Short mmCIF file of N, CA, C and O in Angstrom, two decimals:
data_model
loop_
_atom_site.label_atom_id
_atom_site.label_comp_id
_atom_site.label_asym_id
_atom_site.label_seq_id
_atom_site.Cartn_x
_atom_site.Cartn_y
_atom_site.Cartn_z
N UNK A 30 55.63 -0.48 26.21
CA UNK A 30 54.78 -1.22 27.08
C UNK A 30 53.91 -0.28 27.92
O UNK A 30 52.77 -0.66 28.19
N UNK A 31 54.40 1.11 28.42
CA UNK A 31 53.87 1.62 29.23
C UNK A 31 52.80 2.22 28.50
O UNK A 31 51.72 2.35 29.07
N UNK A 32 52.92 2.56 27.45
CA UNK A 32 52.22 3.37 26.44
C UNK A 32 51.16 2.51 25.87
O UNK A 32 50.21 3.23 25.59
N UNK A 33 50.94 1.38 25.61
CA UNK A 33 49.86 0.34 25.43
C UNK A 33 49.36 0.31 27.19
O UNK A 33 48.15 0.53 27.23
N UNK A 34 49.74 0.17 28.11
CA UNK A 34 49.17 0.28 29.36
C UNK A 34 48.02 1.12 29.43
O UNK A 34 46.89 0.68 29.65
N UNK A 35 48.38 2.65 29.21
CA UNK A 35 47.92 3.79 29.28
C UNK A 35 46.53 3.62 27.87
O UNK A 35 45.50 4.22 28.17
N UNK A 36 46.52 3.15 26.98
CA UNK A 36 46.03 3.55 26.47
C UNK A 36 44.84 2.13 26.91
O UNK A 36 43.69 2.55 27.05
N UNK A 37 44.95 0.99 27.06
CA UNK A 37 44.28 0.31 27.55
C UNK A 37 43.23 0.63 28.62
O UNK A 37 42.02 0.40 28.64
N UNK A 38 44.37 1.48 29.90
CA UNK A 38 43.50 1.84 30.97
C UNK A 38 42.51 3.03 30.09
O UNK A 38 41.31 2.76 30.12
N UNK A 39 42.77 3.95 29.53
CA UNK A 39 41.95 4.90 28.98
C UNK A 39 40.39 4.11 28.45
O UNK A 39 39.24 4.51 28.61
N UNK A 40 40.80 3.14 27.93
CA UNK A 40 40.00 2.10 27.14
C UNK A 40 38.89 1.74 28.63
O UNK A 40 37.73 2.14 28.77
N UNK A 41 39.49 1.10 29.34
CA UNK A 41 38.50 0.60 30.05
C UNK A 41 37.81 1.56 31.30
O UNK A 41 36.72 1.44 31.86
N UNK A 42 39.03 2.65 31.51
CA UNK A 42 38.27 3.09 32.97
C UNK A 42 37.78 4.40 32.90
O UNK A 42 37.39 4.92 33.95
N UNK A 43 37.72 5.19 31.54
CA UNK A 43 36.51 5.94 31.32
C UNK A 43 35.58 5.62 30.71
O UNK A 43 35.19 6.63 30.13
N UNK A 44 34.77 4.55 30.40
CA UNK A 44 33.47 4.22 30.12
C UNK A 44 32.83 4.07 31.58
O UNK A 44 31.61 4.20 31.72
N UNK A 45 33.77 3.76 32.79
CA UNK A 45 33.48 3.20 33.77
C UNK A 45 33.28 4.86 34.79
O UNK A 45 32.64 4.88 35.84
N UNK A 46 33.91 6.02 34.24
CA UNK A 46 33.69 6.70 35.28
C UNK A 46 32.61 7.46 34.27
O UNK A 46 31.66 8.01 34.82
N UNK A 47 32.65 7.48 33.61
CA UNK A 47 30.82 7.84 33.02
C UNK A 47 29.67 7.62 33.75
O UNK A 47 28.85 8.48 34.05
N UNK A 48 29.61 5.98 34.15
CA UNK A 48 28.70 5.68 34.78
C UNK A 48 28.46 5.95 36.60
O UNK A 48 27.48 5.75 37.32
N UNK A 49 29.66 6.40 36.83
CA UNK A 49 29.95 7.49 38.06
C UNK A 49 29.39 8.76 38.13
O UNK A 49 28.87 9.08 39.20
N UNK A 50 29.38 9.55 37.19
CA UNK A 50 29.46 10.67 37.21
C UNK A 50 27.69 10.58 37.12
O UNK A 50 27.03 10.04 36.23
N UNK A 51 27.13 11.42 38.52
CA UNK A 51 25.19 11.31 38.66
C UNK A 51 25.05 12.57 37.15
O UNK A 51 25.68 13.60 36.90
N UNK A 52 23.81 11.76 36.37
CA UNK A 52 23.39 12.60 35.62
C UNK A 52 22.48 13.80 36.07
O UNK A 52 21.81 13.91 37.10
N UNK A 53 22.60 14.47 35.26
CA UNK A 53 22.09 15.73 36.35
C UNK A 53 20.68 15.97 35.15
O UNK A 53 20.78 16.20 33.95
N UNK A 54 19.07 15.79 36.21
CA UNK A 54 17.94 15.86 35.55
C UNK A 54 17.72 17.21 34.30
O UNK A 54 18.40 18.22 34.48
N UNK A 55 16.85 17.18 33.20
CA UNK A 55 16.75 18.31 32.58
C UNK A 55 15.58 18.97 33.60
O UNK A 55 14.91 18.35 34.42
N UNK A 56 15.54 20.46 33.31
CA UNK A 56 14.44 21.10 34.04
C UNK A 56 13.05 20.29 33.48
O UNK A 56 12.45 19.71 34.38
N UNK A 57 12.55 20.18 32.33
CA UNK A 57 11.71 19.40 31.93
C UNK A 57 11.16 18.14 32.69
O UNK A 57 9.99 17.78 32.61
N UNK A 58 12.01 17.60 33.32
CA UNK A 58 11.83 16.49 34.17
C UNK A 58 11.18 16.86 35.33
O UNK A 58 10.06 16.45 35.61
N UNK A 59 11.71 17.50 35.90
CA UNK A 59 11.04 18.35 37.20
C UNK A 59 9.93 19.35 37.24
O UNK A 59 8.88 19.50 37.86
N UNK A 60 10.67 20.01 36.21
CA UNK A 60 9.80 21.50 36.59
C UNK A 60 8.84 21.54 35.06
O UNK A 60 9.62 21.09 34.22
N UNK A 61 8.09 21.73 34.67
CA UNK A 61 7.30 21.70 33.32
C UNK A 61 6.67 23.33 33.15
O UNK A 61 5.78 23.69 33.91
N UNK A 62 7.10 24.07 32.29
CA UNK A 62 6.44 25.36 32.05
C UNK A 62 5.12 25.67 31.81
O UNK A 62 4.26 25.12 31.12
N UNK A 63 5.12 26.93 32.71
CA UNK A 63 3.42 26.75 32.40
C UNK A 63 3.56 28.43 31.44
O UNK A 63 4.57 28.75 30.82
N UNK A 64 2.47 29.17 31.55
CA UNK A 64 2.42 30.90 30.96
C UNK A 64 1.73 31.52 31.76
O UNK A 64 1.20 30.98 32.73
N UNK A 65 1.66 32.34 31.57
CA UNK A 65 0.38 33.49 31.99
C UNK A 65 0.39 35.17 31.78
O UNK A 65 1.29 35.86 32.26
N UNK A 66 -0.38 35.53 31.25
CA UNK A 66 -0.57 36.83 30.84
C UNK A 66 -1.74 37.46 31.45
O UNK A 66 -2.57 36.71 31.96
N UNK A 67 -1.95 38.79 31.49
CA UNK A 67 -3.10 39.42 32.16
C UNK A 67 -3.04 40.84 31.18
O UNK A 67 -2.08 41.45 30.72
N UNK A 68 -4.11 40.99 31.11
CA UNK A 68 -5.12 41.94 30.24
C UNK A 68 -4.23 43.41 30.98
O UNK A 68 -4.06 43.54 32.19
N UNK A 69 -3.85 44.22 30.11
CA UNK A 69 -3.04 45.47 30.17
C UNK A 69 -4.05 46.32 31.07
O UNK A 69 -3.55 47.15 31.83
N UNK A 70 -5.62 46.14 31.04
CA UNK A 70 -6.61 46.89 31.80
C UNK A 70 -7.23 45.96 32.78
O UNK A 70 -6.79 44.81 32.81
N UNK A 71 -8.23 46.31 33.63
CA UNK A 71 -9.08 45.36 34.74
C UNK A 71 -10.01 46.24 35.01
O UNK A 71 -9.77 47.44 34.85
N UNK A 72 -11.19 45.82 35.46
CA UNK A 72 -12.42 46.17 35.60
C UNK A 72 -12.58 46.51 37.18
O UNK A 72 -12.46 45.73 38.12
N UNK A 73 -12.91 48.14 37.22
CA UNK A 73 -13.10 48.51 38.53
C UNK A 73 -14.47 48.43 38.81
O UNK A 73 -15.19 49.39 38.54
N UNK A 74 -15.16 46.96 39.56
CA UNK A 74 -16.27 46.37 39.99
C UNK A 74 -16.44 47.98 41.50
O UNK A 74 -17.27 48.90 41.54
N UNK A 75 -15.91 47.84 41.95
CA UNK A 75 -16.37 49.13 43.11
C UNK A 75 -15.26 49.58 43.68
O UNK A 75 -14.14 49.51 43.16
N UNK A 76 -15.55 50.15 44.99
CA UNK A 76 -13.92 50.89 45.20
C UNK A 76 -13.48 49.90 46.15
O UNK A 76 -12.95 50.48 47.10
N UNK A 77 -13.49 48.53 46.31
CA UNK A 77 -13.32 47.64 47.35
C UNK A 77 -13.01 46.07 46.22
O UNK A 77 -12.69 45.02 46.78
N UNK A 78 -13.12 46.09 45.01
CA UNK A 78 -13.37 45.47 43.90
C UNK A 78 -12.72 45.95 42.46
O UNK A 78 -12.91 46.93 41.73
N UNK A 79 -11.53 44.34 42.39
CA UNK A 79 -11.29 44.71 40.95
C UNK A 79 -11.09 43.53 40.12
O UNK A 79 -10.20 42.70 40.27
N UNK A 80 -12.13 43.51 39.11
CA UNK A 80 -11.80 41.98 38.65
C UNK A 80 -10.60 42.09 37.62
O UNK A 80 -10.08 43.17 37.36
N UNK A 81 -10.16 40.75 37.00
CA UNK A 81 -8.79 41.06 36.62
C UNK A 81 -8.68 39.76 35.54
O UNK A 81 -8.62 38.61 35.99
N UNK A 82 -8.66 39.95 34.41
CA UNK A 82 -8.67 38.84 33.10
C UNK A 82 -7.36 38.40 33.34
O UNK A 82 -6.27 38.95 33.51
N UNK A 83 -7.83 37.15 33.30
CA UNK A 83 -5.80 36.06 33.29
C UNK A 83 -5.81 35.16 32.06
O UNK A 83 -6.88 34.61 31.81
N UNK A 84 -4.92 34.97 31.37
CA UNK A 84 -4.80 34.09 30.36
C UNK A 84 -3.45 33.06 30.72
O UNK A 84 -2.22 33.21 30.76
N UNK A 85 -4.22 32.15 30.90
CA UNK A 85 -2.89 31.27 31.41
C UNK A 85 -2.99 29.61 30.59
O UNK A 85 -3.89 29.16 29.87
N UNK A 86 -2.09 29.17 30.91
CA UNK A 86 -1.81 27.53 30.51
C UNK A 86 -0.56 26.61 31.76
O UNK A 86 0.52 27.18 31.92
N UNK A 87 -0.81 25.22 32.58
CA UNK A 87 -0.27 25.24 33.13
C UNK A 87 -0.51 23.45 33.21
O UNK A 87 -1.59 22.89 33.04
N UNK A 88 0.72 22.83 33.48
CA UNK A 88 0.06 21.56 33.45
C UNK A 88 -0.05 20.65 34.60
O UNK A 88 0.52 20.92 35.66
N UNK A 89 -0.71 19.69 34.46
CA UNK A 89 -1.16 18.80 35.88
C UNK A 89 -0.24 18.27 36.60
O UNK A 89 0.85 17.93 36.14
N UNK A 90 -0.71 18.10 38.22
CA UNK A 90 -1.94 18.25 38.80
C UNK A 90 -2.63 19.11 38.72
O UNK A 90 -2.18 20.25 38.62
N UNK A 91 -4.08 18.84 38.75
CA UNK A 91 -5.36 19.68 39.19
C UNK A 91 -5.32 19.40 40.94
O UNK A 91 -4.96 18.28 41.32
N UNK A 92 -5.72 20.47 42.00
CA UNK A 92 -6.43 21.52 40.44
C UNK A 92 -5.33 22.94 41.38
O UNK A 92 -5.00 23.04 42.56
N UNK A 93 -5.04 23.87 40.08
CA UNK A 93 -4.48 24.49 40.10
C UNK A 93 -4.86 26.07 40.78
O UNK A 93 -6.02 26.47 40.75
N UNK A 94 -3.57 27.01 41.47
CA UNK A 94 -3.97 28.43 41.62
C UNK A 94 -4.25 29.34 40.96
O UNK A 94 -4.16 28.74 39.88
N UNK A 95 -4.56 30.50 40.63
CA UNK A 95 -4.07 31.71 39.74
C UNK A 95 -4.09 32.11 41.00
O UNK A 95 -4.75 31.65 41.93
N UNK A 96 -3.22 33.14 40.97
CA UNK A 96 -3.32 34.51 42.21
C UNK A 96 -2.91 35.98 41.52
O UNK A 96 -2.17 36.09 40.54
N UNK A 97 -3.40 36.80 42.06
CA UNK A 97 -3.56 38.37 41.28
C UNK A 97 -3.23 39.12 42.64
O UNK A 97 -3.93 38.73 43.58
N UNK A 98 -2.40 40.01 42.89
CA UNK A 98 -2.09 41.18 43.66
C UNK A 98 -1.85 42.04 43.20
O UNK A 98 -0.85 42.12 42.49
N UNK A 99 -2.98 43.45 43.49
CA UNK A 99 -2.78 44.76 42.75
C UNK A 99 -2.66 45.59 43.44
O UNK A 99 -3.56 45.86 44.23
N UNK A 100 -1.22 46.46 43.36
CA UNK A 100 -0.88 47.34 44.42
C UNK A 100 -1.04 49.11 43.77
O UNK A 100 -0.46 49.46 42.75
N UNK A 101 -2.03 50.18 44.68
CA UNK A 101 -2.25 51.37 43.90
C UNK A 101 -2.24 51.89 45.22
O UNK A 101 -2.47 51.24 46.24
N UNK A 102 -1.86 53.48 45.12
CA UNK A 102 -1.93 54.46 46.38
C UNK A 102 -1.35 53.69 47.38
O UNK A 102 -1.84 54.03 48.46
N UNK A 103 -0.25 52.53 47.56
CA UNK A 103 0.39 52.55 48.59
C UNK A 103 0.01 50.95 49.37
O UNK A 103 0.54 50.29 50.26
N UNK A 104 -1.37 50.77 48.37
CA UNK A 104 -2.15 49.51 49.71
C UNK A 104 -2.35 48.22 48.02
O UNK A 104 -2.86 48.23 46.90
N UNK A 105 -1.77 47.56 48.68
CA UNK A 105 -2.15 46.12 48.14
C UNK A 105 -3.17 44.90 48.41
O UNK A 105 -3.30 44.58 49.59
N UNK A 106 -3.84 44.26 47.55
CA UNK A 106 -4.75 43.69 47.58
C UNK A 106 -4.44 42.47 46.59
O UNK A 106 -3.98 42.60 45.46
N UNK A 107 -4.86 41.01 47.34
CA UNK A 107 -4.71 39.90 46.89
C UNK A 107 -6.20 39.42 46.49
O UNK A 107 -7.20 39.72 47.14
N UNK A 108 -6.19 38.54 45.17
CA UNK A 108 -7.44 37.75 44.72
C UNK A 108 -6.86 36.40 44.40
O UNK A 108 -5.76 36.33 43.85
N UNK A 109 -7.64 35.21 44.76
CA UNK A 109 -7.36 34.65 44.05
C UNK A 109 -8.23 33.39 43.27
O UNK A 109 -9.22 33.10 43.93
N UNK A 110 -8.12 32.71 42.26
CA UNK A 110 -9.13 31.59 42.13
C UNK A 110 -8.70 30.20 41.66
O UNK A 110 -7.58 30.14 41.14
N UNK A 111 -9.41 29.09 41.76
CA UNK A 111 -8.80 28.11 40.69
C UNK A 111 -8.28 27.83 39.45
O UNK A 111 -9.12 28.19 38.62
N UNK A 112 -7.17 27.29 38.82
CA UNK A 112 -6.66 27.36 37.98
C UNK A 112 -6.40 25.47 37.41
O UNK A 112 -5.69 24.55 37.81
N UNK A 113 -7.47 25.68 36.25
CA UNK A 113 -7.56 24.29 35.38
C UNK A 113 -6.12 23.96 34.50
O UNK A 113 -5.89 24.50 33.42
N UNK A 114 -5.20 22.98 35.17
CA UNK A 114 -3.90 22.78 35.04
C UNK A 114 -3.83 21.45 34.14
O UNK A 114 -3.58 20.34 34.62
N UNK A 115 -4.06 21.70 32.82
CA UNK A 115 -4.02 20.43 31.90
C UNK A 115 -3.79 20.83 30.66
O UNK A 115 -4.60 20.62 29.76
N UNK A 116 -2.58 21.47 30.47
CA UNK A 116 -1.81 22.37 29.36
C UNK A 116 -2.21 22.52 28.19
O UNK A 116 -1.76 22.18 27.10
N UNK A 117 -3.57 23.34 28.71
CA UNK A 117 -4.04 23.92 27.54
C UNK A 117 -4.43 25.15 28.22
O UNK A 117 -4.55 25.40 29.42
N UNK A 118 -4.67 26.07 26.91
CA UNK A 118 -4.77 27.50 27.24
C UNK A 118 -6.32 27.98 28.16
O UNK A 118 -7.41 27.75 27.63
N UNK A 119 -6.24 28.46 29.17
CA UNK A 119 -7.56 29.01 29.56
C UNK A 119 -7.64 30.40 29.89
O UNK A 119 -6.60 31.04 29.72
N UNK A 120 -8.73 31.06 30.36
CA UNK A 120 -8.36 32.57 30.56
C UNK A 120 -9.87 32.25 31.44
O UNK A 120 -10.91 31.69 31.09
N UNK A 121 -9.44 32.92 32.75
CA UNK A 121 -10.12 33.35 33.91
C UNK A 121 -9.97 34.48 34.40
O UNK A 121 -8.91 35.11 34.47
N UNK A 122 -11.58 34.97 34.94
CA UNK A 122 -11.52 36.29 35.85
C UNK A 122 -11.23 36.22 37.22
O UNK A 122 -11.61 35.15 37.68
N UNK A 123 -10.69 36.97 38.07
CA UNK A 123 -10.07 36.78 39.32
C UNK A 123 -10.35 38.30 39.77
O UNK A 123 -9.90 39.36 39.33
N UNK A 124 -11.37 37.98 40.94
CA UNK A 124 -11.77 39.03 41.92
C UNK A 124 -10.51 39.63 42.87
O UNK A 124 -10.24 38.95 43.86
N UNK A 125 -9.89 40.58 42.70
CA UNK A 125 -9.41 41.23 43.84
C UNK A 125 -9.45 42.46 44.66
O UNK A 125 -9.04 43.61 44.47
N UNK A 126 -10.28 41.69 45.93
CA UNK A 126 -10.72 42.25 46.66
C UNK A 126 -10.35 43.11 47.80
O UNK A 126 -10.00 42.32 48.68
N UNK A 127 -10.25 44.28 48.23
CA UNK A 127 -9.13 44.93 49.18
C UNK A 127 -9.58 46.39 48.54
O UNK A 127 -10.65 46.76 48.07
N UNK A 128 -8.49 46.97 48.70
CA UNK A 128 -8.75 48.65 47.84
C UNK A 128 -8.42 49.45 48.44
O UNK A 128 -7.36 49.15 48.97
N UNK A 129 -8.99 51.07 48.85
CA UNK A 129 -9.76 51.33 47.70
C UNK A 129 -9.06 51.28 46.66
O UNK A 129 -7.83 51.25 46.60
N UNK A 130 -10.15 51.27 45.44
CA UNK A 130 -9.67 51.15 44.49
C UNK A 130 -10.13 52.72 43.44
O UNK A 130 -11.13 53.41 43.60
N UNK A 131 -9.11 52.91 42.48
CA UNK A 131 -9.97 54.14 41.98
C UNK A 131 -9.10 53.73 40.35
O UNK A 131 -7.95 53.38 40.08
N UNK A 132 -10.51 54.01 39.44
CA UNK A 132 -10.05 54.38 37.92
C UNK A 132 -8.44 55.05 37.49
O UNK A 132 -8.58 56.24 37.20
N UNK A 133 -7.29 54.69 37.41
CA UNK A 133 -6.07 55.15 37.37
C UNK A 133 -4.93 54.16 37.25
O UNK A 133 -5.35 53.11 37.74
N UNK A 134 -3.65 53.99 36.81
CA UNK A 134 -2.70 52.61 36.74
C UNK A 134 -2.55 52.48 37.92
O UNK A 134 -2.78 53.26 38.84
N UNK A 135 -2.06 51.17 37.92
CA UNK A 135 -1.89 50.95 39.19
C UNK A 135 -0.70 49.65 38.82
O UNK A 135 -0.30 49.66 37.65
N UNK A 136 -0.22 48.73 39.60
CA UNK A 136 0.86 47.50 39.13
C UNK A 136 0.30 46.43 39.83
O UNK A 136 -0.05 46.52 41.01
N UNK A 137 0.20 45.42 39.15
CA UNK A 137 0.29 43.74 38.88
C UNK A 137 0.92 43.02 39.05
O UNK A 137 1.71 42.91 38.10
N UNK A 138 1.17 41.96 40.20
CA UNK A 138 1.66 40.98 40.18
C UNK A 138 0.74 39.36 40.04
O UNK A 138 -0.15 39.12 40.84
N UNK A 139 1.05 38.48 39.09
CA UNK A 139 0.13 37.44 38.95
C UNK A 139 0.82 36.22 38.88
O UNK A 139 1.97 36.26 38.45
N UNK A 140 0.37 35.20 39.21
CA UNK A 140 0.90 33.61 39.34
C UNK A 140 0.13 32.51 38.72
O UNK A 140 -1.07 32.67 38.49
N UNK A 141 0.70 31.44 38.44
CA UNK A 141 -0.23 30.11 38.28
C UNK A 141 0.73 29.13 38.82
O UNK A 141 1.86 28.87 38.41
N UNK A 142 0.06 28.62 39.85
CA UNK A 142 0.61 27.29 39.40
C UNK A 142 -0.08 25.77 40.11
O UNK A 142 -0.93 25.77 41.00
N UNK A 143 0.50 24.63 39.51
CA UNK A 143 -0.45 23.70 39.50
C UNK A 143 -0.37 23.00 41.22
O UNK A 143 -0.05 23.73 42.16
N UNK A 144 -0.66 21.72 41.39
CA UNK A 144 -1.17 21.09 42.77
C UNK A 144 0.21 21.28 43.29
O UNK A 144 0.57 21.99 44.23
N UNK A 145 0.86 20.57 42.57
CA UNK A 145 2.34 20.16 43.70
C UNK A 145 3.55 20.99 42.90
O UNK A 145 4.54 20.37 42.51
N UNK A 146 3.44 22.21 42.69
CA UNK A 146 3.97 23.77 42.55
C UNK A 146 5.37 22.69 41.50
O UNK A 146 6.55 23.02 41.67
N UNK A 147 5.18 21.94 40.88
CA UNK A 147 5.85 21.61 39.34
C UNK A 147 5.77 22.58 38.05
O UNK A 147 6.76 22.76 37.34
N UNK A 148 4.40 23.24 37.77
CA UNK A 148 4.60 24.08 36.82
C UNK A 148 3.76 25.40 37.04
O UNK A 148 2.53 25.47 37.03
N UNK A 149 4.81 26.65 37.29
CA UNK A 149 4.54 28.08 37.37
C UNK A 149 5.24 28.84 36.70
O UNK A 149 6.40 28.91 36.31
N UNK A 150 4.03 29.55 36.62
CA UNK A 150 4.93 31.28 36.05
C UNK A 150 4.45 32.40 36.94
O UNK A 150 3.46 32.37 37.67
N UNK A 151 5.02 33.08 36.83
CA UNK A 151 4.60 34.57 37.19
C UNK A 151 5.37 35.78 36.55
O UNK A 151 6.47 35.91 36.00
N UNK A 152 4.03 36.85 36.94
CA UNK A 152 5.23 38.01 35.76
C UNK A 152 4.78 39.03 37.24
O UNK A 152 3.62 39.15 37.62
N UNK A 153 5.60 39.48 37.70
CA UNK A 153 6.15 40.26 38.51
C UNK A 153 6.10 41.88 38.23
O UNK A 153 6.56 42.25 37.15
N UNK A 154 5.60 42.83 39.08
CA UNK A 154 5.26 44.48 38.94
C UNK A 154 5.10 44.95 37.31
O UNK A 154 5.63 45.93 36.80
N UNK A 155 4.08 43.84 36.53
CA UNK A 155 3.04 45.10 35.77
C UNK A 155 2.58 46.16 35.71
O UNK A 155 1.85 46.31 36.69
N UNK A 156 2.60 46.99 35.13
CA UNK A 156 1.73 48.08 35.00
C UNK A 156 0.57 47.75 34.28
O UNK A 156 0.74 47.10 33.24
N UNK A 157 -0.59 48.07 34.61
CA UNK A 157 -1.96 48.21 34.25
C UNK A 157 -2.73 49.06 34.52
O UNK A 157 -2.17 49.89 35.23
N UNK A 158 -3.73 49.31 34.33
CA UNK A 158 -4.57 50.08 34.18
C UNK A 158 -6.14 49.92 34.89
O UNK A 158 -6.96 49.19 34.35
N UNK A 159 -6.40 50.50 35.87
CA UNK A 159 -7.99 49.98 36.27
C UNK A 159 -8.87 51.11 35.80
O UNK A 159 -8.67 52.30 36.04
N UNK A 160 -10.03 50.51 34.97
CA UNK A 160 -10.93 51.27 34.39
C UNK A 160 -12.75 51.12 35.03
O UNK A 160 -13.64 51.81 34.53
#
């Protein structure tokens, strides 16, 4: 008797704590991946000036960031511009302005992400090259 009990309760009161237990969201739900890459070199516009190729993809809301910080000889400098967030691939130039700047590597940090910060990437102390 006890043993038909047990297996009864098994029967009915774990389907029931299933529906207890909060499902826990996939990242997909929340967070949606975006990319971004930047050109191994960047263009030394002057010694106060460095523009900087981004290849990114990121999805909506519009309208979206890119941001570029390039740190050389000690001093860092932020650029940044709009970023078209409708997951498809784009590639923008991004002024960063600060410096000096001089022909030599230097490291990269870059970002995207869209209106209400759902889908970003960033790739963190690059090495690159300003030419």
């Amino acid at each position: 008797m006890v043993r038909r009990f047990l297996r009864l309760a098994v029967i009915v009161v774990f389907p029931l704590t299933i529906g207890l237990v909060p499902s826990a969201a996939s990242a997909g739900q929340i967070f949606q991946s975006a990319s971004i890459q930047m050109n191994n070199t960047a263009q030394l516009v002057s010694t106060v000036e460095v523009d900087a190729t981004v290849h990114y993809n990121c999805f909506g809301p519009n309208p979206g960031t890119l941001s570029v910080q390039i740190s050389q000889g000690g001093l860092t400098s932020v650029g940044t511009a709009p970023a078209n967030c409708d997951d498809s691939q784009h590639t923008a130039t991004v002024a960063v302005v600060g410096g000096p700047f001089v022909a030599a590597p230097a490291v990269a940090t870059y970002v995207v992400e869209n209106a209400d910060f759902s889908s970003i990437a960033e790739v963190v102390g690059d090495e690159i090259n300003i030419r």
